Tab-separated table of C-alpha atoms in Angstrom:
chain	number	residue	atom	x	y	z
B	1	UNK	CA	3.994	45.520	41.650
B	2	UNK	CA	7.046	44.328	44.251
B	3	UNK	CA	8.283	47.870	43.805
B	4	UNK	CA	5.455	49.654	45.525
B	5	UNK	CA	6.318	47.558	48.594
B	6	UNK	CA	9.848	48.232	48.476
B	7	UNK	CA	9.213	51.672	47.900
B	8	UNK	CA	6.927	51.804	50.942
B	9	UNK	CA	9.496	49.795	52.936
B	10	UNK	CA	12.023	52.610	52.135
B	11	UNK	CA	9.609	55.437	53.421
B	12	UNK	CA	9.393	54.084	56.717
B	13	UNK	CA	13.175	53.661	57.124
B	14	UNK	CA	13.627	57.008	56.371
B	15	UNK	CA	10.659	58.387	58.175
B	16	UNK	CA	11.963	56.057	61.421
B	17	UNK	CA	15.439	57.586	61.083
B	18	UNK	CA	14.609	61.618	60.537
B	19	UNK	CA	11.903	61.056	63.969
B	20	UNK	CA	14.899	60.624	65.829
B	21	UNK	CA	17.019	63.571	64.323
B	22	UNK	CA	14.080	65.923	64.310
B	23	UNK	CA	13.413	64.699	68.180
B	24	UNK	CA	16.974	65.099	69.127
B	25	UNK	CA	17.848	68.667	67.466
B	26	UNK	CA	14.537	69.865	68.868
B	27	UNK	CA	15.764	68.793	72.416
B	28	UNK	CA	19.085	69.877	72.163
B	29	UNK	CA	18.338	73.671	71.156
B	30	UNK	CA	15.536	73.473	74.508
B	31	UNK	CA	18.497	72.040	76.318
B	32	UNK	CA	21.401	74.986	75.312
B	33	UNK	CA	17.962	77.337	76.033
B	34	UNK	CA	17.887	75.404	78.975
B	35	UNK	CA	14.394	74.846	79.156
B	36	UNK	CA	15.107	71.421	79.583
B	37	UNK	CA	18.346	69.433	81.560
B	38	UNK	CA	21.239	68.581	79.339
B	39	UNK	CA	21.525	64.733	79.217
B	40	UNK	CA	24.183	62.937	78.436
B	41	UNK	CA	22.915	61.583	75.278
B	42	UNK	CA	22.172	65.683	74.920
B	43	UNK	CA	26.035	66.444	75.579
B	44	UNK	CA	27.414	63.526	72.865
B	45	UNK	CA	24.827	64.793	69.735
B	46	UNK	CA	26.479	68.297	70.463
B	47	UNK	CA	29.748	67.276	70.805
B	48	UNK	CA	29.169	65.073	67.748
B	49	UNK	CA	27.767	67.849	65.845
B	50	UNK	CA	30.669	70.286	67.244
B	51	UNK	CA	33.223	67.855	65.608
B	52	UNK	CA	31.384	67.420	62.439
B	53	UNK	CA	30.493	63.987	62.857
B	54	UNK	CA	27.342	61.818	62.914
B	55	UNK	CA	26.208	61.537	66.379
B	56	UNK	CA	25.351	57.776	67.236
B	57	UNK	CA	21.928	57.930	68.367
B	58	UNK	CA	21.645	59.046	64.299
B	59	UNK	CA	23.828	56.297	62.661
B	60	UNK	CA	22.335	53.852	65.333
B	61	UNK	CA	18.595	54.294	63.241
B	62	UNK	CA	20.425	55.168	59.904
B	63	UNK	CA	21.936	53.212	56.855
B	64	UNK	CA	25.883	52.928	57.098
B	65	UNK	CA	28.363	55.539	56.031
B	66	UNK	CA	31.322	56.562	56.561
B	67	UNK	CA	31.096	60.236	55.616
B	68	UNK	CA	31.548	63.149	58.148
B	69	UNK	CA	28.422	65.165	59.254
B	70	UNK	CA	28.420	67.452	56.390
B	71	UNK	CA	28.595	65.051	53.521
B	72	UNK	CA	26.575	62.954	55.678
B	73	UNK	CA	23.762	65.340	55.401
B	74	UNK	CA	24.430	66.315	51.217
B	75	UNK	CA	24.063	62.539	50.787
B	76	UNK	CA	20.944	62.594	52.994
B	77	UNK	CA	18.767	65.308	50.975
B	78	UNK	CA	20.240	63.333	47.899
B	79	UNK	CA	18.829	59.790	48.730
B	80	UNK	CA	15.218	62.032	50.367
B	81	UNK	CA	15.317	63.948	46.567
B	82	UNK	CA	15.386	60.350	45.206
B	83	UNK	CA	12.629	58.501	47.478
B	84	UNK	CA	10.450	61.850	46.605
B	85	UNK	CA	11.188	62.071	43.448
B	86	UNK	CA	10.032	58.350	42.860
B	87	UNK	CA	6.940	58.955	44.513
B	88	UNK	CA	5.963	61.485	42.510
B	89	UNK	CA	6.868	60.661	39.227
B	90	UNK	CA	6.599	57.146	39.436
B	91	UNK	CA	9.023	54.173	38.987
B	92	UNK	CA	12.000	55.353	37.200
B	93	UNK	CA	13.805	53.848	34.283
B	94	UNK	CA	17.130	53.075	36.599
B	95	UNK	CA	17.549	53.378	39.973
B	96	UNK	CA	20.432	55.013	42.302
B	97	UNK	CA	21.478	51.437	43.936
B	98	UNK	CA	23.098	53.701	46.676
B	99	UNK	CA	20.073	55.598	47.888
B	100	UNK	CA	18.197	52.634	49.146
B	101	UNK	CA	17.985	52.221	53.247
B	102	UNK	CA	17.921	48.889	52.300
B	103	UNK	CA	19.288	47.199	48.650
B	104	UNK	CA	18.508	43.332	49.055
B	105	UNK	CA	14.513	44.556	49.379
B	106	UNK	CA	15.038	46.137	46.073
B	107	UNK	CA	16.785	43.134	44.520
B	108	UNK	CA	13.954	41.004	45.442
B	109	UNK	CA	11.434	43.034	44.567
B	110	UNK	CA	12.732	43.190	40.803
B	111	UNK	CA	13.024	39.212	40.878
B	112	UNK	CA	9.866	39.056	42.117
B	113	UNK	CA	8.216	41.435	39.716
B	114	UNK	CA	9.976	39.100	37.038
B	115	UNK	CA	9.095	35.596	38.907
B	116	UNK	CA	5.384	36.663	39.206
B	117	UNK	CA	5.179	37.988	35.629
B	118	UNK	CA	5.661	34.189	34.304
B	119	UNK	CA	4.680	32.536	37.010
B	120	UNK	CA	8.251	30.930	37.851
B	121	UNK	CA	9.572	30.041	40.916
B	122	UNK	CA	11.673	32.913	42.123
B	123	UNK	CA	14.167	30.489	43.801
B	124	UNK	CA	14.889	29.359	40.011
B	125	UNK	CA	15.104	33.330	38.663
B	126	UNK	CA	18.535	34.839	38.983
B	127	UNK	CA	20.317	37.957	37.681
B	128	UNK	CA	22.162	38.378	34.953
B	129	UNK	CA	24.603	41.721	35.153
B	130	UNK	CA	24.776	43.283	31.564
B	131	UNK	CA	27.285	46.179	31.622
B	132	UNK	CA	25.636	49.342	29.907
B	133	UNK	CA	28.309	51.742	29.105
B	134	UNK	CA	26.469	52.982	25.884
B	135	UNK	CA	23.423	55.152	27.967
B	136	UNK	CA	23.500	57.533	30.828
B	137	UNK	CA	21.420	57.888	33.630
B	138	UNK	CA	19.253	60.358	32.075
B	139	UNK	CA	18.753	58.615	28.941
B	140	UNK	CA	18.395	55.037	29.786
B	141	UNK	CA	14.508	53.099	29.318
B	142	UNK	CA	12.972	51.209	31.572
B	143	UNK	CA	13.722	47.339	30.453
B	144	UNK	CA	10.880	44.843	29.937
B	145	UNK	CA	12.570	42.699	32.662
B	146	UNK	CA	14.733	43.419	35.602
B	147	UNK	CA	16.484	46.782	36.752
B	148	UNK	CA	19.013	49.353	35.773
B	149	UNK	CA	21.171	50.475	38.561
B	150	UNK	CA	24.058	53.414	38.888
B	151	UNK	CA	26.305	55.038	41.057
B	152	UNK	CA	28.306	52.468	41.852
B	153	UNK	CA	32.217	52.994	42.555
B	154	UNK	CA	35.186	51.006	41.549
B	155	UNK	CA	38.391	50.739	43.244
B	156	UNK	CA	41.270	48.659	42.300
B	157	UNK	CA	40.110	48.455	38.985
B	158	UNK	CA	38.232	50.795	36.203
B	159	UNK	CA	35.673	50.155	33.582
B	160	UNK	CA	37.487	50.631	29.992
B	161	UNK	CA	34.682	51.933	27.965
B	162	UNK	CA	36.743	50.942	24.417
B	163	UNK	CA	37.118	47.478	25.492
B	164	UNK	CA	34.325	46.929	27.434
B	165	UNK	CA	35.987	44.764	29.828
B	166	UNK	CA	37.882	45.642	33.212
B	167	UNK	CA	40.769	47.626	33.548
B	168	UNK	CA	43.839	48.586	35.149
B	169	UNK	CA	42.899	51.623	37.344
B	170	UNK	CA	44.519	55.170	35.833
B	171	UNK	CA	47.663	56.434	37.555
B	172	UNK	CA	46.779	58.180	40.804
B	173	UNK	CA	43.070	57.247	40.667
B	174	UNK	CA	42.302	55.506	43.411
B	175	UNK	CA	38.187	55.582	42.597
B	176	UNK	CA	36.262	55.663	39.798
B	177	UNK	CA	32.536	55.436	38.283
B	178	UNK	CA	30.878	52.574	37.658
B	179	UNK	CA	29.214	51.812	34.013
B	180	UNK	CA	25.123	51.558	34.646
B	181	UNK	CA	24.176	47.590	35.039
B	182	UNK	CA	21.240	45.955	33.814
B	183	UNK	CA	20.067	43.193	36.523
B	184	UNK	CA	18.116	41.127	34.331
B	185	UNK	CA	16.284	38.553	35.829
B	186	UNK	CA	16.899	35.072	33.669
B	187	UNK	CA	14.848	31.698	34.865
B	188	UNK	CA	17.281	28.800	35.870
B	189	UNK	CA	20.269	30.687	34.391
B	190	UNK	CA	23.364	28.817	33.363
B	191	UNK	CA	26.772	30.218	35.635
B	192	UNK	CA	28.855	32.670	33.545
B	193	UNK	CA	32.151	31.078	31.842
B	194	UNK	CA	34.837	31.924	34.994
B	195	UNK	CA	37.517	32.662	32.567
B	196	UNK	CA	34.946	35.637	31.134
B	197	UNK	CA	34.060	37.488	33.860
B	198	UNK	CA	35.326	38.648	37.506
B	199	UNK	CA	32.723	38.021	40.326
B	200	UNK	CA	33.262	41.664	42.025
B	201	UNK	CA	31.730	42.143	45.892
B	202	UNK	CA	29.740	44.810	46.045
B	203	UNK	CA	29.647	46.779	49.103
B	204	UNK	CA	27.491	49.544	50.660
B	205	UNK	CA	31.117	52.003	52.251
B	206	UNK	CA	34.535	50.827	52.092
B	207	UNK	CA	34.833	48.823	55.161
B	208	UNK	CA	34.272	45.745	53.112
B	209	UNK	CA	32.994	44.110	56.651
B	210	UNK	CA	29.865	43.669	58.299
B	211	UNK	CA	27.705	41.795	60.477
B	212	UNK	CA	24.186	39.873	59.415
B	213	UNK	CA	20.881	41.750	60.636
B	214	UNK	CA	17.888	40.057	61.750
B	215	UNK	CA	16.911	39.366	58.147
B	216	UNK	CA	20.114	37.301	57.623
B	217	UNK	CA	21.134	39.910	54.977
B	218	UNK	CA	24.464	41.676	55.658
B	219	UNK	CA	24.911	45.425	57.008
B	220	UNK	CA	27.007	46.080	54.162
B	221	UNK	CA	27.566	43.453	51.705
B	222	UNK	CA	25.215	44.090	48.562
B	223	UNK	CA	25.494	41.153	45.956
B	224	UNK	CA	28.556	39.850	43.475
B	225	UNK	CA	28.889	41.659	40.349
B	226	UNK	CA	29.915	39.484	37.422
B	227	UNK	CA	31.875	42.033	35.214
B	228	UNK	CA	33.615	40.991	32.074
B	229	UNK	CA	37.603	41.055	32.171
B	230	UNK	CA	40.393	39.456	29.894
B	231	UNK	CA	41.892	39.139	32.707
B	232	UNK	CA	42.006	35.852	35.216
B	233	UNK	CA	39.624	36.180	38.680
B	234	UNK	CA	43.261	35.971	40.274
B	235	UNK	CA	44.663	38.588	38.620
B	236	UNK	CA	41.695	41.324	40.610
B	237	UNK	CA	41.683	38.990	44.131
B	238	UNK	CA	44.973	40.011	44.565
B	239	UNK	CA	44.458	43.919	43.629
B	240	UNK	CA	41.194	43.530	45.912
B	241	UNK	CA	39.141	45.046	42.942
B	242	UNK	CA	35.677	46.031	44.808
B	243	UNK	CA	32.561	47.587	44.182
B	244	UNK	CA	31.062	50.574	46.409
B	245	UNK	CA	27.684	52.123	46.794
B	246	UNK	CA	29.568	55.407	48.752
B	247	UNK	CA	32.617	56.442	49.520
B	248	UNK	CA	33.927	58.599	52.692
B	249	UNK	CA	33.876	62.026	51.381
């Protein structure tokens, strides 16, 4: 099971990144005791924390966000609740997409699952995006193949649950939910009619930028979406209709 790994992957992320901010906060309340001398690095994680912002030595070992220290931290206990919850209950029958430390290990690990399964090549096995606006979160099944994600974001564009295609966005709403997705894995899939569907970057904040890690997978680009639209790819390139794991708030 690729899962297990990923899953294991994610716990040392996490455990990596809250060493450091149990480390630090333990310092800094010896260093305002003054047991111990006030470094700089000391001074900038209380100013930080003063200003409600994520002090860098955090974001340096964490995921990207853009939120302020207090959503920062709601958003934290959220994605911890998730891993936990995971652990303990098992695999669940769709994931949050924007809890993971780390998405492309978790897009692998469901082709893989699928590749190894019927012995295909997993170079050959790509996903199809199926649009589930007809289940919830809480009562969506596992699939025999692939993954179900949520909590996506759109902006530029909604999700028109009578048409099932994309939408205008409403007046004054500058974000809105996402539909669940069903990634399911199909062997040497044929490309999606262009005129059918808009190929949709999904990111991981709303910088839309980022650089390439050491894995040659980028900070904050996720994967393309294919969602279905009447409309031509044109028509949402110039709206810069996007995709979003989290937002800034």
């Amino acid at each position: 099971e690729s899962m297990n790994t990923v899953l294991t992957q994610e716990v040392i992320r996490f455990n990596n990144m809250l060493r450091v901010v149990n480390s630090t906060l333990k310092n800094l309340i010896k260093a305002v005791k003054g047991i111990v001398a006030m470094s700089g690095e000391l001074d900038a994680i209380g100013t930080a924390l003063f200003n409600n912002a994520v002090p860098g030595s955090w974001a340096s070992k964490a995921y990207p966000s853009l939120k302020p220290l207090a959503p920062w931290l709601i958003d934290l206990e959220m994605r911890l609740e998730f891993v936990n919850k995971w652990i303990n209950d098992g695999h669940p029958n769709c994931y949050w997409i924007s809890g993971f430390f780390f998405p492309p290990a978790f897009l692998t690990g469901a082709l893989q699952n699928y590749a190894r399964k019927n012995q295909y090549a997993i170079d050959r096995v790509s996903f199809q995006h199926v649009f589930r606006d007809d289940i919830t979160k809480d009562s969506a099944e596992k699939p025999d193949d692939g993954v179900i994600i949520y909590g996506m974001f759109m902006e530029a564009c909604r999700w028109d649950y009578e048409t099932h295609l994309l939408a205008d966005p409403n007046p004054k709403e500058l974000f809105s939910d996402a539909p669940l997705v069903w990634l399911k894995p199909i062997y040497e899939r044929q490309p999606a009619d262009p005129t059918t569907i808009y190929e949709a970057p999904l990111y991981k904040t709303l910088v839309r930028a980022g650089t390439l890690s050491t894995t040659g997978h980028s900070t904050n680009f996720v994967l393309m979406l294919e969602v279905p639209t009447d409309k031509p790819q044109a028509f949402w390139i110039k709206r810069a209709s996007a995709l979003f794991c989290a937002l800034k708030y």
